PDB file of C-alpha atoms in Angstrom:
ATOM      1  CA  MET A   1      82.083  -9.699 -23.978  1.00 45.00           C
ATOM      2  CA  TYR A   2      79.572  -8.130 -26.103  1.00 38.00           C
ATOM      3  CA  VAL A   3      76.386  -6.886 -24.937  1.00 40.00           C
ATOM      4  CA  THR A   4      73.661  -5.896 -27.365  1.00 38.00           C
ATOM      5  CA  LEU A   5      71.500  -2.693 -26.554  1.00 39.00           C
ATOM      6  CA  GLY A   6      69.030  -1.938 -29.262  1.00 43.00           C
ATOM      7  CA  ASP A   7      70.916  -1.835 -32.577  1.00 44.00           C
ATOM      8  CA  ARG A   8      74.314  -1.409 -30.926  1.00 40.00           C
ATOM      9  CA  ALA A   9      76.848  -3.693 -29.564  1.00 39.00           C
ATOM     10  CA  VAL A  10      79.003  -2.616 -26.725  1.00 41.00           C
ATOM     11  CA  LEU A  11      82.381  -4.093 -25.787  1.00 42.00           C
ATOM     12  CA  THR A  12      82.601  -5.012 -22.029  1.00 45.00           C
ATOM     13  CA  THR A  13      85.795  -6.152 -20.494  1.00 45.00           C
ATOM     14  CA  GLU A  14      86.125  -8.295 -17.315  1.00 48.00           C
ATOM     15  CA  GLU A  15      87.719  -5.198 -15.769  1.00 46.00           C
ATOM     16  CA  ASP A  16      84.574  -3.195 -16.347  1.00 49.00           C
ATOM     17  CA  LEU A  17      82.268  -5.808 -14.714  1.00 44.00           C
ATOM     18  CA  SER A  18      84.693  -6.188 -11.790  1.00 50.00           C
ATOM     19  CA  ALA A  19      84.690  -2.298 -11.277  1.00 46.00           C
ATOM     20  CA  GLU A  20      80.884  -2.416 -11.200  1.00 48.00           C
ATOM     21  CA  LYS A  21      80.863  -5.080  -8.503  1.00 49.00           C
ATOM     22  CA  ASP A  22      83.003  -3.072  -6.257  1.00 52.00           C
ATOM     23  CA  LEU A  23      80.986   0.161  -6.783  1.00 46.00           C
ATOM     24  CA  SER A  24      77.821  -1.867  -5.821  1.00 50.00           C
ATOM     25  CA  ALA A  25      79.525  -3.185  -2.551  1.00 48.00           C
ATOM     26  CA  GLU A  26      80.605   0.342  -1.518  1.00 49.00           C
ATOM     27  CA  LYS A  27      76.846   1.550  -1.768  1.00 49.00           C
ATOM     28  CA  GLY A  28      76.016  -1.012   1.197  1.00 51.00           C
ATOM     29  CA  PRO A  29      72.598  -1.455   2.648  1.00 50.00           C
ATOM     30  CA  SER A  30      71.254   1.845   0.957  1.00 47.00           C
ATOM     31  CA  ALA A  31      71.535   0.287  -2.347  1.00 43.00           C
ATOM     32  CA  GLU A  32      68.282  -0.480  -4.201  1.00 46.00           C
ATOM     33  CA  LYS A  33      66.707  -3.693  -3.361  1.00 47.00           C
ATOM     34  CA  ASP A  34      65.816  -6.235  -5.972  1.00 50.00           C
ATOM     35  CA  PRO A  35      62.144  -5.474  -7.037  1.00 48.00           C
ATOM     36  CA  SER A  36      61.171  -9.088  -6.377  1.00 49.00           C
ATOM     37  CA  THR A  37      61.831  -8.576  -2.696  1.00 49.00           C
ATOM     38  CA  ARG A  38      60.163  -5.117  -2.506  1.00 52.00           C
ATOM     39  CA  GLN A  39      57.370  -5.002  -0.428  1.00 51.00           C
ATOM     40  CA  SER A  40      53.931  -3.993  -2.083  1.00 51.00           C
ATOM     41  CA  PRO A  41      51.947  -0.964  -0.834  1.00 48.00           C
ATOM     42  CA  SER A  42      49.187  -3.312  -0.273  1.00 48.00           C
ATOM     43  CA  THR A  43      50.935  -5.322   2.333  1.00 51.00           C
ATOM     44  CA  GLU A  44      52.606  -2.437   4.096  1.00 51.00           C
ATOM     45  CA  LYS A  45      51.498  -1.821   7.767  1.00 54.00           C
ATOM     46  CA  PRO A  46      49.463   1.308   8.440  1.00 53.00           C
ATOM     47  CA  LEU A  47      51.185   3.822  10.494  1.00 56.00           C
ATOM     48  CA  SER A  48      50.042   3.935  14.025  1.00 63.00           C
ATOM     49  CA  PRO A  49      48.860   7.472  15.462  1.00 62.00           C
ATOM     50  CA  ARG A  50      51.475   9.344  17.126  1.00 68.00           C
ATOM     51  CA  PRO A  51      50.989  10.915  20.399  1.00 69.00           C
ATOM     52  CA  GLY A  52      49.294  14.348  20.039  1.00 62.00           C
ATOM     53  CA  ASP A  53      47.634  13.459  16.585  1.00 63.00           C
ATOM     54  CA  PRO A  54      44.017  14.402  16.732  1.00 65.00           C
ATOM     55  CA  ALA A  55      41.501  11.347  17.019  1.00 61.00           C
ATOM     56  CA  PRO A  56      39.841  10.420  13.769  1.00 60.00           C
ATOM     57  CA  THR A  57      36.291  11.508  13.512  1.00 58.00           C
ATOM     58  CA  PRO A  58      33.614   9.335  11.876  1.00 55.00           C
ATOM     59  CA  ALA A  59      31.653  10.724   8.957  1.00 49.00           C
ATOM     60  CA  LYS A  60      28.290  12.134  10.180  1.00 48.00           C
ATOM     61  CA  VAL A  61      25.219  10.870   8.409  1.00 42.00           C
ATOM     62  CA  PRO A  62      22.225  12.967   8.852  1.00 45.00           C
ATOM     63  CA  THR A  63      19.986  10.073   9.577  1.00 82.00           C
ATOM     64  CA  GLY A  64      17.508  12.037  11.752  1.00 87.00           C
ATOM     65  CA  ARG A  65      17.111  14.580   8.982  1.00 89.00           C
ATOM     66  CA  CYS A  66      16.621  11.720   6.558  1.00 92.00           C
ATOM     67  CA  LEU A  67      13.915  10.142   8.523  1.00 92.00           C
ATOM     68  CA  ALA A  68      12.259  13.588   9.010  1.00 93.00           C
ATOM     69  CA  VAL A  69      12.262  14.090   5.184  1.00 94.00           C
ATOM     70  CA  VAL A  70      10.656  10.819   4.660  1.00 93.00           C
ATOM     71  CA  ALA A  71       8.193  11.409   7.236  1.00 93.00           C
ATOM     72  CA  LEU A  72       7.125  14.828   5.892  1.00 94.00           C
ATOM     73  CA  LEU A  73       6.978  13.274   2.270  1.00 94.00           C
ATOM     74  CA  CYS A  74       4.491  10.599   3.467  1.00 94.00           C
ATOM     75  CA  ALA A  75       2.350  13.177   4.989  1.00 94.00           C
ATOM     76  CA  ALA A  76       2.308  15.198   1.851  1.00 94.00           C
ATOM     77  CA  LEU A  77       1.326  12.214  -0.284  1.00 91.00           C
ATOM     78  CA  MET A  78      -1.396  11.208   2.078  1.00 92.00           C
ATOM     79  CA  ALA A  79      -2.878  14.907   2.161  1.00 91.00           C
ATOM     80  CA  LEU A  80      -2.553  15.318  -1.473  1.00 90.00           C
ATOM     81  CA  HIS A  81      -3.527  12.016  -2.697  1.00 87.00           C
ATOM     82  CA  ALA A  82      -6.336  13.366  -4.821  1.00 82.00           C
ATOM     83  CA  LEU A  83      -3.612  15.155  -6.874  1.00 85.00           C
ATOM     84  CA  VAL A  84      -1.670  11.850  -7.790  1.00 81.00           C
ATOM     85  CA  PRO A  85      -2.068  11.479 -11.486  1.00 78.00           C
ATOM     86  CA  ASN A  86      -3.851   8.625 -12.706  1.00 72.00           C
ATOM     87  CA  THR A  87      -2.659   8.479 -16.223  1.00 73.00           C
ATOM     88  CA  ALA A  88       0.368   6.120 -16.303  1.00 68.00           C
ATOM     89  CA  LEU A  89      -0.589   2.681 -15.260  1.00 71.00           C
ATOM     90  CA  ASN A  90      -3.323   3.905 -13.107  1.00 73.00           C
ATOM     91  CA  LEU A  91      -0.867   4.731 -10.543  1.00 77.00           C
ATOM     92  CA  GLY A  92      -3.149   7.405  -8.918  1.00 78.00           C
ATOM     93  CA  SER A  93      -5.914   4.732  -8.321  1.00 80.00           C
ATOM     94  CA  LEU A  94      -3.483   2.451  -7.098  1.00 80.00           C
ATOM     95  CA  PHE A  95      -2.113   4.605  -4.361  1.00 82.00           C
ATOM     96  CA  GLN A  96      -5.664   5.858  -3.460  1.00 83.00           C
ATOM     97  CA  THR A  97      -6.597   2.223  -3.057  1.00 82.00           C
ATOM     98  CA  LEU A  98      -3.611   1.476  -0.981  1.00 84.00           C
ATOM     99  CA  LEU A  99      -4.046   4.697   0.954  1.00 88.00           C
ATOM    100  CA  PRO A 100      -5.171   3.435   4.307  1.00 90.00           C
ATOM    101  CA  TRP A 101      -2.173   1.049   4.517  1.00 90.00           C
ATOM    102  CA  THR A 102       0.304   4.107   4.431  1.00 92.00           C
ATOM    103  CA  GLY A 103      -0.424   4.302   7.962  1.00 93.00           C
ATOM    104  CA  LEU A 104       1.971   1.531   8.442  1.00 94.00           C
ATOM    105  CA  ALA A 105       4.723   3.812   7.619  1.00 94.00           C
ATOM    106  CA  VAL A 106       4.172   5.671  11.107  1.00 95.00           C
ATOM    107  CA  PRO A 107       5.129   2.950  13.590  1.00 94.00           C
ATOM    108  CA  VAL A 108       8.051   1.947  11.297  1.00 93.00           C
ATOM    109  CA  LEU A 109       9.436   5.611  11.062  1.00 93.00           C
ATOM    110  CA  LEU A 110       8.893   5.955  14.925  1.00 93.00           C
ATOM    111  CA  ALA A 111      10.955   2.935  15.667  1.00 91.00           C
ATOM    112  CA  LEU A 112      13.715   4.152  13.423  1.00 91.00           C
ATOM    113  CA  ALA A 113      13.476   7.714  15.099  1.00 91.00           C
ATOM    114  CA  ALA A 114      13.811   5.755  18.615  1.00 90.00           C
ATOM    115  CA  VAL A 115      16.830   3.631  17.429  1.00 89.00           C
ATOM    116  CA  ARG A 116      18.662   6.887  16.205  1.00 88.00           C
ATOM    117  CA  ARG A 117      17.397   8.812  19.148  1.00 90.00           C
ATOM    118  CA  SER A 118      16.517  11.779  16.936  1.00 91.00           C
ATOM    119  CA  ARG A 119      14.064  14.232  18.280  1.00 92.00           C
ATOM    120  CA  LEU A 120      13.512  15.825  15.045  1.00 93.00           C
ATOM    121  CA  ALA A 121      12.735  12.585  13.296  1.00 92.00           C
ATOM    122  CA  ALA A 122      10.275  11.637  16.200  1.00 92.00           C
ATOM    123  CA  VAL A 123       8.363  15.019  15.896  1.00 94.00           C
ATOM    124  CA  SER A 124       8.350  14.894  12.219  1.00 94.00           C
ATOM    125  CA  VAL A 125       6.603  11.491  12.516  1.00 94.00           C
ATOM    126  CA  LEU A 126       3.659  12.940  14.101  1.00 95.00           C
ATOM    127  CA  VAL A 127       2.860  14.851  11.103  1.00 96.00           C
ATOM    128  CA  PRO A 128       1.901  11.917   8.839  1.00 95.00           C
ATOM    129  CA  ALA A 129       0.208  10.303  11.973  1.00 95.00           C
ATOM    130  CA  LEU A 130      -2.107  13.262  12.281  1.00 96.00           C
ATOM    131  CA  VAL A 131      -2.801  13.306   8.528  1.00 95.00           C
ATOM    132  CA  TRP A 132      -3.787   9.525   8.493  1.00 94.00           C
ATOM    133  CA  ALA A 133      -5.961   9.928  11.486  1.00 93.00           C
ATOM    134  CA  ALA A 134      -7.807  12.970   9.969  1.00 91.00           C
ATOM    135  CA  LEU A 135      -8.416  10.740   6.782  1.00 89.00           C
ATOM    136  CA  PHE A 136      -9.498   7.517   8.379  1.00 87.00           C
ATOM    137  CA  ALA A 137     -10.197   7.761  12.268  1.00 82.00           C
ATOM    138  CA  PRO A 138     -13.691   8.599  11.400  1.00 76.00           C
ATOM    139  CA  THR A 139     -14.202   5.160   9.659  1.00 76.00           C
ATOM    140  CA  LEU A 140     -12.805   3.527  12.662  1.00 74.00           C
ATOM    141  CA  SER A 141     -15.357   4.711  15.210  1.00 70.00           C
ATOM    142  CA  ASP A 142     -18.639   3.037  16.278  1.00 65.00           C
ATOM    143  CA  LYS A 143     -21.344   4.702  14.246  1.00 63.00           C
ATOM    144  CA  ARG A 144     -24.182   2.950  15.802  1.00 62.00           C
ATOM    145  CA  SER A 145     -26.865   5.385  17.349  1.00 60.00           C
ATOM    146  CA  THR A 146     -29.357   4.631  20.137  1.00 58.00           C
ATOM    147  CA  GLY A 147     -31.943   6.575  18.748  1.00 57.00           C
ATOM    148  CA  ASP A 148     -34.318   6.051  15.779  1.00 68.00           C
ATOM    149  CA  GLY A 149     -32.662   5.499  12.368  1.00 83.00           C
ATOM    150  CA  LEU A 150     -31.827   2.739   9.893  1.00 90.00           C
ATOM    151  CA  THR A 151     -28.869   0.464  10.658  1.00 93.00           C
ATOM    152  CA  VAL A 152     -27.214  -1.243   7.659  1.00 95.00           C
ATOM    153  CA  LEU A 153     -24.469  -3.737   7.264  1.00 95.00           C
ATOM    154  CA  SER A 154     -22.430  -4.764   4.218  1.00 96.00           C
ATOM    155  CA  HIS A 155     -20.413  -7.832   3.933  1.00 97.00           C
ATOM    156  CA  ASN A 156     -18.603  -9.854   1.276  1.00 97.00           C
ATOM    157  CA  VAL A 157     -19.312 -13.363   2.369  1.00 97.00           C
ATOM    158  CA  ASP A 158     -16.596 -15.025   0.158  1.00 94.00           C
ATOM    159  CA  GLU A 159     -17.685 -17.737  -2.164  1.00 92.00           C
ATOM    160  CA  ALA A 160     -14.855 -20.000  -0.700  1.00 91.00           C
ATOM    161  CA  ASN A 161     -16.259 -19.445   2.858  1.00 94.00           C
ATOM    162  CA  ARG A 162     -16.386 -22.945   4.458  1.00 93.00           C
ATOM    163  CA  ASP A 163     -18.532 -21.838   7.434  1.00 96.00           C
ATOM    164  CA  PRO A 164     -21.479 -19.895   5.908  1.00 96.00           C
ATOM    165  CA  ALA A 165     -23.800 -20.837   8.826  1.00 97.00           C
ATOM    166  CA  GLY A 166     -21.283 -19.336  11.268  1.00 97.00           C
ATOM    167  CA  THR A 167     -20.934 -16.104   9.136  1.00 97.00           C
ATOM    168  CA  ALA A 168     -24.868 -15.857   9.063  1.00 97.00           C
ATOM    169  CA  ARG A 169     -25.066 -16.146  12.829  1.00 97.00           C
ATOM    170  CA  ALA A 170     -22.400 -13.475  13.265  1.00 97.00           C
ATOM    171  CA  LEU A 171     -24.279 -11.104  10.903  1.00 97.00           C
ATOM    172  CA  ALA A 172     -27.519 -11.773  12.654  1.00 96.00           C
ATOM    173  CA  GLY A 173     -25.684 -10.981  15.891  1.00 95.00           C
ATOM    174  CA  ALA A 174     -24.801  -7.531  14.735  1.00 94.00           C
ATOM    175  CA  GLU A 175     -28.676  -6.496  14.955  1.00 93.00           C
ATOM    176  CA  ALA A 176     -28.639  -4.525  11.690  1.00 95.00           C
ATOM    177  CA  ASP A 177     -31.938  -3.352   9.939  1.00 96.00           C
ATOM    178  CA  VAL A 178     -30.638  -4.303   6.619  1.00 98.00           C
ATOM    179  CA  LEU A 179     -28.114  -6.539   5.466  1.00 98.00           C
ATOM    180  CA  ALA A 180     -26.425  -6.390   2.086  1.00 98.00           C
ATOM    181  CA  LEU A 181     -24.299  -9.409   1.120  1.00 98.00           C
ATOM    182  CA  VAL A 182     -22.161 -10.172  -1.796  1.00 97.00           C
ATOM    183  CA  GLU A 183     -20.338 -13.024  -3.380  1.00 96.00           C
ATOM    184  CA  LEU A 184     -23.192 -15.405  -2.755  1.00 96.00           C
ATOM    185  CA  SER A 185     -22.866 -18.788  -4.386  1.00 95.00           C
ATOM    186  CA  GLU A 186     -25.787 -21.338  -5.209  1.00 94.00           C
ATOM    187  CA  GLU A 187     -24.520 -23.460  -2.400  1.00 95.00           C
ATOM    188  CA  SER A 188     -24.270 -20.874   0.259  1.00 96.00           C
ATOM    189  CA  THR A 189     -27.366 -18.850  -0.680  1.00 96.00           C
ATOM    190  CA  PRO A 190     -29.935 -21.478   1.162  1.00 97.00           C
ATOM    191  CA  VAL A 191     -27.666 -21.515   4.125  1.00 97.00           C
ATOM    192  CA  TYR A 192     -28.004 -17.801   4.574  1.00 98.00           C
ATOM    193  CA  GLU A 193     -31.788 -17.954   3.854  1.00 97.00           C
ATOM    194  CA  ARG A 194     -32.160 -20.503   6.539  1.00 97.00           C
ATOM    195  CA  GLU A 195     -30.025 -18.963   9.215  1.00 97.00           C
ATOM    196  CA  LEU A 196     -31.233 -15.357   8.677  1.00 97.00           C
ATOM    197  CA  ALA A 197     -34.851 -16.224   8.416  1.00 96.00           C
ATOM    198  CA  ALA A 198     -35.705 -15.406  11.958  1.00 96.00           C
ATOM    199  CA  ALA A 199     -34.185 -12.167  12.150  1.00 96.00           C
ATOM    200  CA  TYR A 200     -34.897 -11.167   8.599  1.00 98.00           C
ATOM    201  CA  PRO A 201     -38.246 -12.182   7.293  1.00 97.00           C
ATOM    202  CA  HIS A 202     -37.689 -10.320   4.200  1.00 98.00           C
ATOM    203  CA  HIS A 203     -35.032 -10.852   1.666  1.00 97.00           C
ATOM    204  CA  ALA A 204     -34.245 -10.852  -2.088  1.00 97.00           C
ATOM    205  CA  VAL A 205     -31.169 -12.266  -4.067  1.00 97.00           C
ATOM    206  CA  LEU A 206     -30.361 -11.701  -7.433  1.00 97.00           C
ATOM    207  CA  GLY A 207     -27.090 -13.739  -8.723  1.00 93.00           C
ATOM    208  CA  GLY A 208     -24.286 -13.278  -6.273  1.00 94.00           C
ATOM    209  CA  VAL A 209     -25.921 -10.225  -4.507  1.00 97.00           C
ATOM    210  CA  GLY A 210     -28.721 -10.213  -1.736  1.00 98.00           C
ATOM    211  CA  LEU A 211     -30.540  -7.926   0.674  1.00 98.00           C
ATOM    212  CA  TRP A 212     -32.045  -9.122   4.091  1.00 98.00           C
ATOM    213  CA  SER A 213     -34.479  -6.773   5.829  1.00 98.00           C
ATOM    214  CA  ARG A 214     -36.586  -6.470   8.931  1.00 97.00           C
ATOM    215  CA  TYR A 215     -38.923  -4.242   6.856  1.00 97.00           C
ATOM    216  CA  ARG A 216     -40.718  -5.218   3.678  1.00 97.00           C
ATOM    217  CA  LEU A 217     -38.898  -5.074   0.288  1.00 97.00           C
ATOM    218  CA  THR A 218     -40.603  -4.001  -2.796  1.00 97.00           C
ATOM    219  CA  ALA A 219     -39.486  -3.031  -6.287  1.00 96.00           C
ATOM    220  CA  VAL A 220     -36.750  -5.397  -6.369  1.00 97.00           C
ATOM    221  CA  GLU A 221     -34.839  -5.153  -9.600  1.00 96.00           C
ATOM    222  CA  GLU A 222     -31.566  -5.829 -11.112  1.00 96.00           C
ATOM    223  CA  VAL A 223     -29.097  -2.943 -11.797  1.00 96.00           C
ATOM    224  CA  GLU A 224     -27.067  -3.567 -14.839  1.00 95.00           C
ATOM    225  CA  ILE A 225     -23.496  -2.697 -14.223  1.00 93.00           C
ATOM    226  CA  MET A 226     -21.704  -5.544 -15.808  1.00 90.00           C
ATOM    227  CA  PRO A 227     -22.663  -8.376 -18.285  1.00 88.00           C
ATOM    228  CA  TRP A 228     -23.771 -10.599 -15.265  1.00 89.00           C
ATOM    229  CA  THR A 229     -25.670  -9.728 -12.334  1.00 91.00           C
ATOM    230  CA  ARG A 230     -23.743  -7.760  -9.614  1.00 93.00           C
ATOM    231  CA  ALA A 231     -25.918  -5.169  -8.361  1.00 96.00           C
ATOM    232  CA  MET A 232     -29.681  -4.869  -7.405  1.00 97.00           C
ATOM    233  CA  ARG A 233     -32.051  -2.200  -5.772  1.00 97.00           C
ATOM    234  CA  ALA A 234     -34.986  -2.703  -3.527  1.00 98.00           C
ATOM    235  CA  THR A 235     -37.191  -0.288  -1.592  1.00 97.00           C
ATOM    236  CA  ALA A 236     -37.344  -0.828   2.179  1.00 97.00           C
ATOM    237  CA  GLY A 237     -40.507   0.148   3.735  1.00 96.00           C
ATOM    238  CA  THR A 238     -39.061   1.572   7.003  1.00 95.00           C
ATOM    239  CA  PRO A 239     -41.121   3.215   9.713  1.00 92.00           C
ATOM    240  CA  GLU A 240     -39.691   6.714   8.593  1.00 91.00           C
ATOM    241  CA  GLY A 241     -40.620   6.173   5.133  1.00 93.00           C
ATOM    242  CA  PRO A 242     -39.352   4.213   2.052  1.00 95.00           C
ATOM    243  CA  VAL A 243     -35.610   3.881   1.466  1.00 96.00           C
ATOM    244  CA  ALA A 244     -34.046   2.929  -1.953  1.00 97.00           C
ATOM    245  CA  VAL A 245     -31.205   0.284  -0.919  1.00 98.00           C
ATOM    246  CA  TYR A 246     -28.584  -0.796  -3.382  1.00 98.00           C
ATOM    247  CA  ALA A 247     -26.351  -3.748  -3.128  1.00 97.00           C
ATOM    248  CA  ALA A 248     -23.363  -3.836  -5.468  1.00 96.00           C
ATOM    249  CA  HIS A 249     -20.289  -5.720  -6.095  1.00 95.00           C
ATOM    250  CA  LEU A 250     -17.977  -3.967  -8.466  1.00 93.00           C
ATOM    251  CA  ALA A 251     -15.488  -5.646 -10.670  1.00 87.00           C
ATOM    252  CA  SER A 252     -12.208  -6.738  -9.073  1.00 83.00           C
ATOM    253  CA  VAL A 253      -9.105  -5.058  -9.758  1.00 77.00           C
ATOM    254  CA  ARG A 254      -5.556  -6.631 -10.602  1.00 75.00           C
ATOM    255  CA  VAL A 255      -1.798  -5.408 -10.591  1.00 69.00           C
ATOM    256  CA  SER A 256      -0.176  -6.803 -13.525  1.00 65.00           C
ATOM    257  CA  GLY A 257       2.533  -5.826 -16.083  1.00 62.00           C
ATOM    258  CA  ALA A 258       0.121  -3.393 -17.530  1.00 57.00           C
ATOM    259  CA  GLY A 259      -0.141  -1.453 -14.251  1.00 60.00           C
ATOM    260  CA  PHE A 260      -3.255  -1.542 -12.072  1.00 65.00           C
ATOM    261  CA  THR A 261      -6.218  -2.857 -14.081  1.00 70.00           C
ATOM    262  CA  THR A 262      -9.295  -1.088 -13.124  1.00 78.00           C
ATOM    263  CA  GLY A 263     -11.070  -0.554 -16.387  1.00 81.00           C
ATOM    264  CA  ARG A 264     -14.122  -3.066 -15.756  1.00 86.00           C
ATOM    265  CA  ARG A 265     -14.548  -1.758 -12.112  1.00 88.00           C
ATOM    266  CA  ASN A 266     -14.425   1.944 -13.282  1.00 87.00           C
ATOM    267  CA  GLU A 267     -17.145   1.022 -16.081  1.00 91.00           C
ATOM    268  CA  ALA A 268     -19.363  -0.531 -13.440  1.00 92.00           C
ATOM    269  CA  ALA A 269     -18.810   2.436 -11.095  1.00 92.00           C
ATOM    270  CA  ARG A 270     -20.114   4.666 -13.758  1.00 94.00           C
ATOM    271  CA  ALA A 271     -23.193   2.465 -14.507  1.00 95.00           C
ATOM    272  CA  LEU A 272     -23.928   2.611 -10.820  1.00 96.00           C
ATOM    273  CA  ALA A 273     -23.603   6.169 -10.652  1.00 95.00           C
ATOM    274  CA  ALA A 274     -26.035   6.690 -13.335  1.00 96.00           C
ATOM    275  CA  ALA A 275     -28.622   4.429 -11.791  1.00 96.00           C
ATOM    276  CA  VAL A 276     -28.261   6.352  -8.399  1.00 96.00           C
ATOM    277  CA  ARG A 277     -28.394   9.735 -10.153  1.00 95.00           C
ATOM    278  CA  ALA A 278     -31.895   8.455 -11.840  1.00 95.00           C
ATOM    279  CA  GLU A 279     -33.312   7.224  -8.367  1.00 94.00           C
ATOM    280  CA  SER A 280     -36.439   8.901  -7.588  1.00 91.00           C
ATOM    281  CA  ALA A 281     -36.626   7.928  -3.864  1.00 92.00           C
ATOM    282  CA  PRO A 282     -35.834  10.747  -1.551  1.00 90.00           C
ATOM    283  CA  ARG A 283     -33.398   8.581   0.631  1.00 94.00           C
ATOM    284  CA  VAL A 284     -30.964   6.292  -0.931  1.00 96.00           C
ATOM    285  CA  VAL A 285     -28.506   3.936   0.725  1.00 96.00           C
ATOM    286  CA  VAL A 286     -25.736   2.220  -1.401  1.00 96.00           C
ATOM    287  CA  LEU A 287     -23.883  -0.696   0.076  1.00 96.00           C
ATOM    288  CA  GLY A 288     -21.626  -3.346  -1.022  1.00 95.00           C
ATOM    289  CA  ASP A 289     -18.031  -4.253  -2.134  1.00 93.00           C
ATOM    290  CA  PHE A 290     -16.497  -1.439  -4.349  1.00 92.00           C
ATOM    291  CA  ASN A 291     -13.014  -3.125  -4.562  1.00 88.00           C
ATOM    292  CA  GLY A 292     -11.552   0.412  -3.798  1.00 85.00           C
ATOM    293  CA  THR A 293     -11.720   2.955  -1.089  1.00 81.00           C
ATOM    294  CA  TYR A 294     -13.547   6.202  -0.573  1.00 79.00           C
ATOM    295  CA  GLN A 295     -10.676   8.144  -1.443  1.00 80.00           C
ATOM    296  CA  ASP A 296     -10.202   6.507  -4.904  1.00 82.00           C
ATOM    297  CA  GLY A 297     -10.942   9.183  -7.423  1.00 82.00           C
ATOM    298  CA  ALA A 298     -12.146   6.695 -10.081  1.00 82.00           C
ATOM    299  CA  LEU A 299     -15.086   6.041  -7.756  1.00 87.00           C
ATOM    300  CA  ALA A 300     -16.006   9.628  -7.551  1.00 87.00           C
ATOM    301  CA  PRO A 301     -19.172   9.245 -10.017  1.00 89.00           C
ATOM    302  CA  VAL A 302     -20.743   7.239  -7.181  1.00 92.00           C
ATOM    303  CA  THR A 303     -19.225   8.719  -3.995  1.00 88.00           C
ATOM    304  CA  SER A 304     -19.640  12.275  -5.223  1.00 88.00           C
ATOM    305  CA  GLN A 305     -23.405  11.758  -4.896  1.00 89.00           C
ATOM    306  CA  LEU A 306     -23.282  10.098  -1.359  1.00 84.00           C
ATOM    307  CA  ARG A 307     -21.793  10.886   1.888  1.00 80.00           C
ATOM    308  CA  SER A 308     -20.104   8.185   4.219  1.00 72.00           C
ATOM    309  CA  ALA A 309     -22.451   6.573   6.621  1.00 64.00           C
TER     310      ALA A 309
END
């Protein structure tokens, strides 16, 4: 019999084949098995631990430390919000506008710390909680005083409001001396005039903004901050003397593919700031909807001249 191996031919006799069979039989069970019957490593059963072997230890995940780091980063962002750059996509202004909502991270982190039973994380969560309280707790307090003074109220009444009469009654129930309403419409303005007439005998409306006052209003005029009327000023003759009252509704902001679009709002803020700066009255109150927060650096031209009431 000829067997071809590469370029060579080898002559094999029947005696040689018989001898090979005998040799395989002598090897017995230790002989190599057919590869087709060999068990693949993936199907082999894992070895069970023997007595005396150390118990396997699970990998340690520093969950408490991670929560502590996240809590401290949140606190740092809150405290240093004014340093967040406002160059790329107006991210600084966006973060400062959403700054009050960062307080929602506190209960979430506290719940995770409780689940992980991490004292380190629980203590660390107190830091952003204290920073948030320092920033916003004063705005949550009741600032009404029992003594003499001017009580003011500002409200966006919403053009789509289906119950302007109910809103007007609620506003009158607050018993403020001066009301500044924005987003008035042609349909809703007569309703507010009718419902507020008894409590506020003096009022003035220009465009979508209006002032209602217990005291006489004079020198009513539009403040040009946008191509259409979005701001006005008037002088309220209070018992303590004249007070210049501004009502303004700055342009809306949007989050789009181009980032946080605040251009028109910021331009309106600068125009309003210029009007306030040129105001001759010794006392000035600025009310309205700024579509931003007091911490928004883009509104600094206005807020830097005033103090939060």
